[in-house]
Coordinates of C-alpha atoms in Angstrom, one line a residue:
P1 CA -3.5 -5.5 4.9
P2 CA -0.9 -6.3 7.4
P3 CA -2.3 -9.0 9.6
A4 CA -3.7 -8.9 13.5
P5 CA -4.3 -10.9 16.3
A6 CA -7.2 -13.1 15.7
P7 CA -9.2 -13.7 16.7
A8 CA -10.4 -10.5 19.0
P9 CA -9.9 -6.6 16.7
P10 CA -6.8 -5.6 17.5
E11 CA -5.9 -3.0 20.6
P12 CA -5.9 0.2 20.3
N13 CA -2.1 0.9 18.9
P14 CA -0.7 3.7 21.9
L15 CA 0.8 5.5 19.6
T16 CA -1.9 6.9 17.7
H17 CA -5.3 8.3 18.1
S18 CA -9.3 7.6 17.5
S19 CA -11.3 9.3 17.0
A20 CA -14.9 7.7 15.3
A21 CA -15.7 9.0 12.2
S22 CA -19.7 10.8 11.4
D23 CA -20.2 8.6 8.5
V24 CA -19.7 4.9 9.7
Y25 CA -18.3 3.8 6.3
K26 CA -15.6 6.6 6.9
R27 CA -12.5 6.1 9.4
Q28 CA -10.3 9.0 10.7
D29 CA -6.6 8.4 12.5
E30 CA -4.1 10.5 14.7
Y31 CA -0.3 9.4 14.0
T32 CA 2.7 11.5 15.6
I33 CA 5.9 11.0 12.8
H34 CA 8.2 10.2 15.1
S35 CA 12.2 10.2 15.0
Y36 CA 13.2 7.0 13.1
Q37 CA 10.4 7.6 10.5
V38 CA 12.1 10.4 8.8
D39 CA 14.5 10.0 6.4
S40 CA 18.1 12.3 5.8
S41 CA 15.5 15.5 4.8
N42 CA 13.2 14.9 7.8
N43 CA 10.0 13.8 5.5
A44 CA 8.1 10.9 6.9
T45 CA 9.3 8.1 3.9
L46 CA 6.4 6.8 1.6
V47 CA 7.5 3.0 3.2
V48 CA 5.7 4.6 6.7
L49 CA 3.2 6.0 5.1
C50 CA 1.8 3.3 3.3
Q51 CA 2.1 1.3 6.2
L52 CA 0.3 4.3 8.2
M53 CA -2.8 3.7 5.5
Q54 CA -2.2 -0.1 5.8
E55 CA -2.5 0.7 9.7
S56 CA -5.7 2.7 9.6
A57 CA -7.8 0.4 6.4
W58 CA -7.1 -3.0 8.7
N59 CA -8.9 -1.2 12.1
H60 CA -12.2 -0.4 9.5
A61 CA -12.1 -3.5 8.2
E62 CA -12.0 -5.2 11.4
H63 CA -14.9 -2.9 12.8
L64 CA -16.9 -3.2 9.5
E65 CA -16.8 -6.7 9.8
L66 CA -14.4 -7.8 7.0
G67 CA -11.4 -7.4 8.9
F68 CA -8.8 -10.2 9.2
S69 CA -10.3 -12.1 12.4
H70 CA -13.0 -12.4 10.1
L71 CA -11.8 -13.6 7.1
N72 CA -9.8 -16.0 9.4
R73 CA -13.2 -18.1 9.8
R74 CA -13.4 -18.9 6.3
N75 CA -8.8 -19.1 5.3
F76 CA -9.3 -16.2 3.6
I77 CA -6.4 -13.2 3.5
W78 CA -6.7 -10.1 1.7
V79 CA -4.3 -9.7 -0.8
L80 CA -3.4 -5.5 -2.4
C81 CA -2.6 -6.0 -6.3
R82 CA -2.9 -2.4 -7.0
Q83 CA -2.1 1.2 -5.3
L84 CA -1.8 5.1 -6.3
V85 CA -0.1 8.0 -3.6
K86 CA -0.1 11.0 -5.1
M87 CA 2.1 13.3 -2.4
Y88 CA 2.1 16.7 -2.0
S89 CA 3.7 17.9 1.2
F90 CA 6.0 15.4 2.6
P91 CA 5.1 15.2 7.1
K92 CA 8.2 15.9 9.7
W93 CA 9.9 14.9 12.3
G94 CA 6.8 15.5 15.2
D95 CA 4.1 16.3 12.9
M96 CA 0.9 15.5 13.7
I97 CA -1.8 13.8 10.5
Q98 CA -5.2 12.1 9.8
V99 CA -5.7 8.8 7.9
H100 CA -8.9 8.7 6.3
T101 CA -10.0 5.7 4.8
W102 CA -13.3 4.6 3.6
P103 CA -14.0 1.2 0.7
T104 CA -16.1 2.8 -2.0
A105 CA -16.6 0.2 -4.0
R106 CA -17.1 -3.7 -5.1
D107 CA -17.8 -5.5 -8.7
K108 CA -17.1 -8.9 -8.5
L109 CA -13.3 -10.0 -7.4
F110 CA -12.0 -6.7 -6.5
C111 CA -12.5 -4.5 -3.3
Y112 CA -11.6 -0.9 -3.5
R113 CA -10.6 1.4 -0.7
D114 CA -9.5 5.2 -1.0
F115 CA -7.3 7.3 1.6
R116 CA -6.5 11.0 1.8
I117 CA -3.9 12.6 4.5
S118 CA -3.8 16.0 6.2
D119 CA -2.1 17.5 8.4
S120 CA -2.7 19.0 12.0
A121 CA -4.3 22.6 10.1
G122 CA -6.6 20.3 7.4
S123 CA -4.9 21.1 5.0
V124 CA -4.1 17.4 2.2
I125 CA -0.5 16.1 1.9
A126 CA -1.4 13.1 -0.1
E127 CA -4.4 10.9 -1.3
A128 CA -4.3 7.7 -2.1
T129 CA -6.5 4.4 -3.5
T130 CA -6.0 1.3 -4.0
T131 CA -7.2 -2.3 -5.9
W132 CA -8.0 -5.8 -3.4
F133 CA -8.6 -8.9 -4.0
V134 CA -9.7 -11.8 -1.5
I135 CA -8.2 -15.5 -2.1
D136 CA -9.2 -18.7 0.2
L137 CA -6.0 -19.4 1.4
A138 CA -5.8 -23.5 1.4
S139 CA -7.0 -23.3 -3.1
R140 CA -5.2 -20.3 -3.0
K141 CA -8.3 -18.9 -5.5
P142 CA -10.1 -15.3 -5.6
Q143 CA -13.0 -15.5 -3.8
R144 CA -16.1 -13.6 -5.0
T145 CA -16.4 -10.3 -3.1
D146 CA -20.8 -11.9 -2.5
S147 CA -19.1 -14.1 -0.5
Y148 CA -17.4 -11.9 2.2
F149 CA -18.8 -7.7 1.1
H150 CA -21.9 -8.1 2.9
V151 CA -22.2 -3.7 3.7
D152 CA -23.9 -2.1 1.9
L153 CA -21.8 1.3 0.4
P154 CA -24.1 4.5 -0.5
E155 CA -24.3 5.1 -4.0
D156 CA -23.0 8.6 -3.3
V157 CA -20.1 7.5 -1.8
E158 CA -16.6 10.3 -2.3
R159 CA -13.2 9.2 -4.3
V160 CA -9.7 10.4 -4.3
F161 CA -9.3 9.4 -8.1
Q162 CA -11.7 8.8 -11.4
G163 CA -11.7 6.1 -12.7
K164 CA -10.2 2.3 -11.7
L165 CA -6.5 1.7 -11.3
Q166 CA -5.1 -0.2 -14.5
K167 CA -2.7 -2.8 -15.0
L168 CA 1.2 -1.2 -15.4
H169 CA 2.5 -1.7 -19.4
P170 CA 5.2 -4.6 -18.9
V171 CA 8.6 -2.6 -18.7
S172 CA 11.5 -4.9 -19.7
V173 CA 14.1 -3.4 -17.2
K174 CA 17.8 -4.3 -18.1
A175 CA 20.3 -1.5 -16.7
N176 CA 20.4 -0.3 -13.0
T177 CA 19.7 -3.1 -11.1
R178 CA 20.3 -4.6 -7.2
L179 CA 20.1 -8.0 -5.8
V180 CA 18.3 -8.5 -2.7
Q181 CA 18.3 -10.9 -0.7
V182 CA 14.4 -11.8 1.0
T183 CA 15.1 -11.8 4.7
Y184 CA 13.1 -13.5 8.2
G185 CA 12.4 -9.1 8.6
D186 CA 10.4 -8.9 4.6
L187 CA 8.0 -11.4 5.8
D188 CA 4.0 -11.0 7.2
R189 CA 2.6 -12.8 8.8
N190 CA 1.4 -15.7 5.8
E191 CA 5.2 -15.7 5.5
H192 CA 5.5 -13.9 2.2
V193 CA 6.9 -10.4 1.4
N194 CA 4.9 -7.4 3.2
N195 CA 4.5 -5.0 0.1
V196 CA 4.7 -2.6 1.7
R197 CA 8.4 -3.8 1.8
Y198 CA 8.9 -3.6 -2.3
I199 CA 8.1 -0.5 -1.8
D200 CA 11.5 0.0 0.3
W201 CA 13.3 -1.3 -2.9
I202 CA 12.2 0.2 -4.8
L203 CA 12.9 3.5 -3.5
N204 CA 16.2 2.0 -2.1
G205 CA 17.3 0.7 -5.9
L206 CA 17.7 4.5 -7.1
P207 CA 20.8 6.8 -7.4
L208 CA 21.3 8.2 -3.5
D209 CA 22.1 11.9 -6.2
Y210 CA 18.6 11.6 -7.4
L211 CA 16.9 10.7 -4.5
K212 CA 18.9 13.4 -1.9
T213 CA 18.5 15.9 -5.6
H214 CA 14.4 14.7 -5.6
E215 CA 10.7 14.4 -4.2
L216 CA 8.7 11.6 -5.0
K217 CA 5.3 13.2 -6.0
E218 CA 3.9 9.6 -7.2
M219 CA 3.7 6.0 -7.7
E220 CA 1.6 3.4 -8.9
V221 CA 2.9 0.6 -7.8
N222 CA 1.1 -3.4 -9.4
Y223 CA 2.2 -6.5 -6.9
L224 CA 2.1 -9.5 -9.6
S225 CA 3.0 -12.8 -7.3
E226 CA 4.5 -13.2 -3.7
A227 CA 8.1 -13.4 -2.5
S228 CA 9.4 -15.7 0.2
Y229 CA 12.5 -16.3 2.2
D230 CA 15.6 -16.1 0.4
D231 CA 14.1 -15.6 -2.7
E232 CA 17.3 -13.7 -4.2
I233 CA 14.8 -10.8 -6.3
L234 CA 16.2 -8.7 -8.5
V235 CA 15.0 -5.2 -8.6
G236 CA 15.8 -2.9 -12.4
S237 CA 14.6 1.3 -12.1
E238 CA 14.8 2.4 -15.7
K239 CA 13.7 5.8 -16.7
K240 CA 11.5 7.3 -18.9
E241 CA 12.0 11.1 -18.8
A242 CA 14.3 13.3 -15.9
S243 CA 10.9 12.4 -14.0
H244 CA 9.6 9.6 -14.0
F245 CA 10.6 6.0 -14.0
F246 CA 9.5 2.4 -14.5
H247 CA 10.3 0.0 -12.0
S248 CA 10.5 -4.3 -12.4
L249 CA 11.0 -6.9 -9.6
I250 CA 11.4 -10.3 -10.5
R251 CA 12.7 -12.9 -9.3
K252 CA 16.3 -14.7 -9.7
R253 CA 16.0 -18.8 -9.5
D254 CA 12.3 -18.6 -12.2
N255 CA 12.1 -15.3 -13.7
T256 CA 8.5 -14.6 -12.3
E257 CA 8.1 -10.7 -12.0
L258 CA 6.9 -9.7 -7.9
C259 CA 6.1 -6.5 -9.1
R260 CA 6.2 -3.9 -11.4
A261 CA 5.5 0.5 -10.7
R262 CA 6.2 4.0 -11.9
T263 CA 7.7 6.6 -9.6
A264 CA 7.3 10.7 -10.5
W265 CA 9.3 12.3 -9.1
E266 CA 10.6 17.1 -8.1
S267 CA 13.2 18.4 -8.3
K268 CA 13.9 20.1 -4.5
S269 CA 14.9 22.8 -5.8
K270 CA 12.2 24.2 -7.5

Protein backbone atom coordinates (compact mmCIF):
# COMPACT_ATOMS: atom_id res chain seq x y z
CA PRO A 1 0.00 0.00 0.00
CA PRO A 2 1.12 3.64 -0.34
CA PRO A 3 3.74 4.31 2.38
CA ALA A 4 2.95 6.46 5.44
CA PRO A 5 5.22 8.14 7.97
CA ALA A 6 6.84 5.74 10.42
CA PRO A 7 6.73 4.78 13.19
CA ALA A 8 3.55 6.62 14.17
CA PRO A 9 0.30 5.88 12.30
CA PRO A 10 -0.60 8.62 9.78
CA GLU A 11 -2.57 11.66 10.90
CA PRO A 12 -6.14 11.90 9.54
CA ASN A 13 -6.31 13.38 6.04
CA PRO A 14 -7.89 16.84 6.32
CA LEU A 15 -9.71 16.22 3.04
CA THR A 16 -11.45 13.13 4.36
CA HIS A 17 -13.70 12.15 7.18
CA SER A 18 -13.42 8.75 8.83
CA SER A 19 -16.07 7.03 10.85
CA ALA A 20 -15.48 3.97 12.97
CA ALA A 21 -17.32 0.99 11.57
CA SER A 22 -19.32 -1.12 13.96
CA ASP A 23 -17.29 -4.12 12.83
CA VAL A 24 -13.63 -3.87 13.86
CA TYR A 25 -12.73 -5.85 10.73
CA LYS A 26 -14.19 -3.20 8.44
CA ARG A 27 -13.33 0.43 7.80
CA GLN A 28 -15.35 3.22 6.25
CA ASP A 29 -13.93 6.52 5.00
CA GLU A 30 -15.63 9.47 3.34
CA TYR A 31 -13.91 11.39 0.54
CA THR A 32 -14.95 14.36 -1.56
CA ILE A 33 -14.07 14.33 -5.27
CA HIS A 34 -12.14 17.49 -6.14
CA SER A 35 -11.72 19.37 -9.42
CA TYR A 36 -8.20 18.03 -9.96
CA GLN A 37 -9.40 14.41 -9.65
CA VAL A 38 -11.76 14.31 -12.64
CA ASP A 39 -11.28 13.85 -16.38
CA SER A 40 -12.79 15.76 -19.31
CA SER A 41 -16.11 13.96 -18.73
CA ASN A 42 -16.22 15.30 -15.14
CA ASN A 43 -15.78 11.74 -13.82
CA ALA A 44 -13.30 10.81 -11.12
CA THR A 45 -10.56 8.76 -12.75
CA LEU A 46 -9.93 5.13 -11.90
CA VAL A 47 -6.44 6.13 -10.79
CA VAL A 48 -7.94 8.46 -8.17
CA LEU A 49 -10.41 5.82 -6.95
CA CYS A 50 -7.60 3.26 -6.62
CA GLN A 51 -5.55 5.78 -4.66
CA LEU A 52 -8.46 6.38 -2.28
CA MET A 53 -9.06 2.65 -1.83
CA GLN A 54 -5.40 2.14 -1.00
CA GLU A 55 -5.48 5.05 1.44
CA SER A 56 -8.37 3.42 3.29
CA ALA A 57 -6.65 0.02 3.16
CA TRP A 58 -3.49 1.58 4.50
CA ASN A 59 -5.25 3.27 7.41
CA HIS A 60 -7.16 0.09 8.24
CA ALA A 61 -3.97 -1.97 8.20
CA GLU A 62 -2.47 0.48 10.69
CA HIS A 63 -5.53 0.10 12.91
CA LEU A 64 -5.18 -3.69 12.80
CA GLU A 65 -1.44 -3.37 13.57
CA LEU A 66 -0.57 -4.72 10.14
CA GLY A 67 0.45 -1.44 8.54
CA PHE A 68 3.68 0.10 7.34
CA SER A 69 4.77 1.27 10.77
CA HIS A 70 4.40 -2.25 12.17
CA LEU A 71 5.94 -4.19 9.29
CA ASN A 72 8.72 -1.66 8.84
CA ARG A 73 10.14 -2.57 12.25
CA ARG A 74 10.87 -6.01 10.81
CA ASN A 75 12.05 -4.68 7.44
CA PHE A 76 8.89 -6.03 5.76
CA ILE A 77 6.65 -4.30 3.21
CA TRP A 78 3.29 -5.06 1.61
CA VAL A 79 3.22 -5.83 -2.11
CA LEU A 80 0.05 -5.68 -4.22
CA CYS A 81 0.06 -8.45 -6.81
CA ARG A 82 -3.50 -8.77 -8.18
CA GLN A 83 -6.44 -6.42 -8.43
CA LEU A 84 -9.93 -6.45 -9.95
CA VAL A 85 -12.14 -3.35 -10.00
CA LYS A 86 -15.69 -3.25 -11.35
CA MET A 87 -17.26 0.16 -11.95
CA TYR A 88 -21.03 0.60 -11.95
CA SER A 89 -21.01 4.41 -11.95
CA PHE A 90 -18.29 7.06 -11.70
CA PRO A 91 -18.51 9.83 -9.10
CA LYS A 92 -18.21 13.39 -10.33
CA TRP A 93 -16.61 16.62 -9.17
CA GLY A 94 -18.10 17.61 -5.84
CA ASP A 95 -19.56 14.19 -5.05
CA MET A 96 -19.01 12.61 -1.64
CA ILE A 97 -18.19 8.90 -1.67
CA GLN A 98 -17.74 6.28 1.00
CA VAL A 99 -14.98 3.69 0.72
CA HIS A 100 -15.56 0.49 2.69
CA THR A 101 -12.75 -2.02 3.04
CA TRP A 102 -12.01 -5.18 4.99
CA PRO A 103 -9.61 -8.17 4.91
CA THR A 104 -11.39 -11.30 3.71
CA ALA A 105 -8.91 -14.17 4.11
CA ARG A 106 -5.33 -15.33 4.16
CA ASP A 107 -3.53 -18.49 3.16
CA LYS A 108 0.11 -19.55 3.32
CA LEU A 109 1.54 -16.61 1.37
CA PHE A 110 -1.30 -14.31 0.33
CA CYS A 111 -3.71 -11.95 2.06
CA TYR A 112 -6.97 -10.80 0.51
CA ARG A 113 -8.82 -7.50 0.89
CA ASP A 114 -12.10 -6.27 -0.61
CA PHE A 115 -13.56 -2.83 -1.23
CA ARG A 116 -16.96 -1.32 -1.87
CA ILE A 117 -17.54 2.31 -2.88
CA SER A 118 -20.93 3.94 -2.41
CA ASP A 119 -22.32 7.37 -3.19
CA SER A 120 -23.92 9.81 -0.75
CA ALA A 121 -27.28 8.04 -1.16
CA GLY A 122 -25.74 4.70 -0.23
CA SER A 123 -25.88 3.20 -3.73
CA VAL A 124 -22.93 0.97 -4.62
CA ILE A 125 -20.94 2.48 -7.49
CA ALA A 126 -17.85 0.23 -7.47
CA GLU A 127 -16.45 -2.97 -5.98
CA ALA A 128 -12.93 -4.36 -5.93
CA THR A 129 -10.88 -7.24 -4.64
CA THR A 130 -7.12 -7.37 -4.14
CA THR A 131 -4.39 -9.91 -3.38
CA TRP A 132 -1.30 -8.97 -1.37
CA PHE A 133 1.83 -10.54 0.05
CA VAL A 134 4.66 -9.35 2.27
CA ILE A 135 8.35 -9.45 1.42
CA ASP A 136 11.54 -8.98 3.41
CA LEU A 137 13.24 -5.89 2.00
CA ALA A 138 16.72 -7.36 2.42
CA SER A 139 16.17 -10.81 0.92
CA ARG A 140 13.22 -9.80 -1.33
CA LYS A 141 11.63 -13.11 -0.35
CA PRO A 142 7.88 -13.51 0.38
CA GLN A 143 7.03 -14.14 4.03
CA ARG A 144 4.54 -16.66 5.37
CA THR A 145 1.38 -14.94 6.58
CA ASP A 146 1.54 -16.65 9.97
CA SER A 147 4.76 -14.73 10.68
CA TYR A 148 3.02 -11.32 10.68
CA PHE A 149 -0.79 -11.68 10.34
CA HIS A 150 -2.32 -12.24 13.76
CA VAL A 151 -5.88 -11.01 13.25
CA ASP A 152 -8.60 -13.63 13.67
CA LEU A 153 -11.06 -13.07 10.84
CA PRO A 154 -14.70 -14.16 11.19
CA GLU A 155 -15.64 -17.32 9.32
CA ASP A 156 -18.60 -15.67 7.61
CA VAL A 157 -16.63 -12.70 6.27
CA GLU A 158 -18.29 -11.01 3.28
CA ARG A 159 -16.67 -11.10 -0.17
CA VAL A 160 -17.63 -8.82 -3.05
CA PHE A 161 -16.84 -11.48 -5.68
CA GLN A 162 -16.73 -15.25 -5.53
CA GLY A 163 -13.38 -17.04 -5.73
CA LYS A 164 -9.82 -15.75 -5.82
CA LEU A 165 -8.11 -13.84 -8.58
CA GLN A 166 -6.03 -16.00 -10.90
CA LYS A 167 -3.07 -15.21 -13.13
CA LEU A 168 -3.97 -13.49 -16.37
CA HIS A 169 -2.78 -15.32 -19.48
CA PRO A 170 0.30 -13.81 -21.15
CA VAL A 171 -0.38 -11.70 -24.21
CA SER A 172 1.95 -10.75 -27.03
CA VAL A 173 1.36 -7.10 -27.82
CA LYS A 174 3.30 -6.05 -30.91
CA ALA A 175 1.19 -3.11 -32.04
CA ASN A 176 -0.27 -0.04 -30.35
CA THR A 177 2.73 0.47 -28.08
CA ARG A 178 4.03 3.67 -26.55
CA LEU A 179 7.20 4.34 -24.59
CA VAL A 180 7.21 5.88 -21.11
CA GLN A 181 10.20 6.64 -18.94
CA VAL A 182 10.09 6.42 -15.16
CA THR A 183 10.60 9.80 -13.48
CA TYR A 184 11.00 10.82 -9.86
CA GLY A 185 7.28 11.54 -9.52
CA ASP A 186 6.44 7.93 -10.40
CA LEU A 187 8.30 6.49 -7.41
CA ASP A 188 6.96 5.45 -4.02
CA ARG A 189 8.76 5.49 -0.68
CA ASN A 190 10.69 2.36 -1.63
CA GLU A 191 11.90 4.02 -4.86
CA HIS A 192 9.89 1.71 -7.09
CA VAL A 193 7.06 2.71 -9.40
CA ASN A 194 3.80 3.08 -7.48
CA ASN A 195 1.25 0.52 -8.67
CA VAL A 196 -1.34 3.15 -9.66
CA ARG A 197 1.11 4.55 -12.19
CA TYR A 198 0.83 1.30 -14.14
CA ILE A 199 -2.94 1.83 -14.33
CA ASP A 200 -2.39 5.41 -15.46
CA TRP A 201 0.02 4.35 -18.22
CA ILE A 202 -2.28 1.58 -19.41
CA LEU A 203 -5.35 3.80 -19.70
CA ASN A 204 -3.41 6.65 -21.29
CA GLY A 205 -2.09 4.19 -23.87
CA LEU A 206 -5.51 3.86 -25.49
CA PRO A 207 -6.61 6.13 -28.37
CA LEU A 208 -8.13 9.44 -27.33
CA ASP A 209 -11.23 8.93 -29.47
CA TYR A 210 -11.90 5.60 -27.74
CA LEU A 211 -11.49 7.12 -24.27
CA LYS A 212 -13.89 9.95 -25.14
CA THR A 213 -16.60 7.62 -26.46
CA HIS A 214 -16.30 4.74 -23.98
CA GLU A 215 -16.50 4.30 -20.21
CA LEU A 216 -14.40 1.84 -18.28
CA LYS A 217 -16.47 -0.88 -16.62
CA GLU A 218 -13.87 -3.35 -15.40
CA MET A 219 -10.10 -3.59 -14.94
CA GLU A 220 -8.05 -6.55 -13.76
CA VAL A 221 -4.32 -6.19 -13.16
CA ASN A 222 -1.45 -8.57 -12.38
CA TYR A 223 1.63 -6.80 -10.98
CA LEU A 224 4.62 -8.94 -11.91
CA SER A 225 7.85 -7.04 -11.31
CA GLU A 226 9.24 -3.74 -10.08
CA ALA A 227 10.31 -0.74 -12.13
CA SER A 228 12.87 1.84 -11.04
CA TYR A 229 13.96 5.35 -11.87
CA ASP A 230 14.87 6.00 -15.52
CA ASP A 231 13.55 2.63 -16.74
CA GLU A 232 12.06 2.79 -20.22
CA ILE A 233 8.78 0.88 -20.41
CA LEU A 234 6.83 -0.21 -23.46
CA VAL A 235 3.09 0.05 -22.82
CA GLY A 236 1.13 -2.13 -25.24
CA SER A 237 -2.59 -2.67 -25.76
CA GLU A 238 -4.35 -5.19 -27.96
CA LYS A 239 -8.05 -5.01 -28.77
CA LYS A 240 -9.64 -8.47 -28.51
CA GLU A 241 -13.28 -7.55 -28.97
CA ALA A 242 -15.25 -4.38 -29.51
CA SER A 243 -15.19 -3.64 -25.79
CA HIS A 244 -12.20 -5.59 -24.43
CA PHE A 245 -8.46 -4.91 -24.39
CA PHE A 246 -5.45 -6.81 -23.13
CA HIS A 247 -2.43 -4.84 -21.94
CA SER A 248 1.21 -5.54 -21.18
CA LEU A 249 4.03 -3.39 -19.79
CA ILE A 250 7.56 -4.46 -20.77
CA ARG A 251 10.83 -3.01 -19.47
CA LYS A 252 12.82 -2.25 -22.61
CA ARG A 253 16.36 -2.95 -21.40
CA ASP A 254 15.80 -6.58 -20.39
CA ASN A 255 12.39 -7.42 -21.89
CA THR A 256 10.93 -8.11 -18.43
CA GLU A 257 7.15 -8.00 -18.20
CA LEU A 258 6.24 -5.72 -15.32
CA CYS A 259 2.48 -5.85 -15.50
CA ARG A 260 -0.38 -7.36 -17.51
CA ALA A 261 -3.99 -6.33 -17.46
CA ARG A 262 -7.36 -6.56 -19.14
CA THR A 263 -10.02 -3.89 -19.43
CA ALA A 264 -13.70 -3.93 -20.40
CA TRP A 265 -15.54 -0.89 -21.72
CA GLU A 266 -19.02 0.31 -22.58
CA SER A 267 -20.06 2.84 -25.19
CA LYS A 268 -21.14 6.15 -23.66
CA SER A 269 -23.99 6.28 -26.15
CA LYS A 270 -25.80 3.50 -24.26
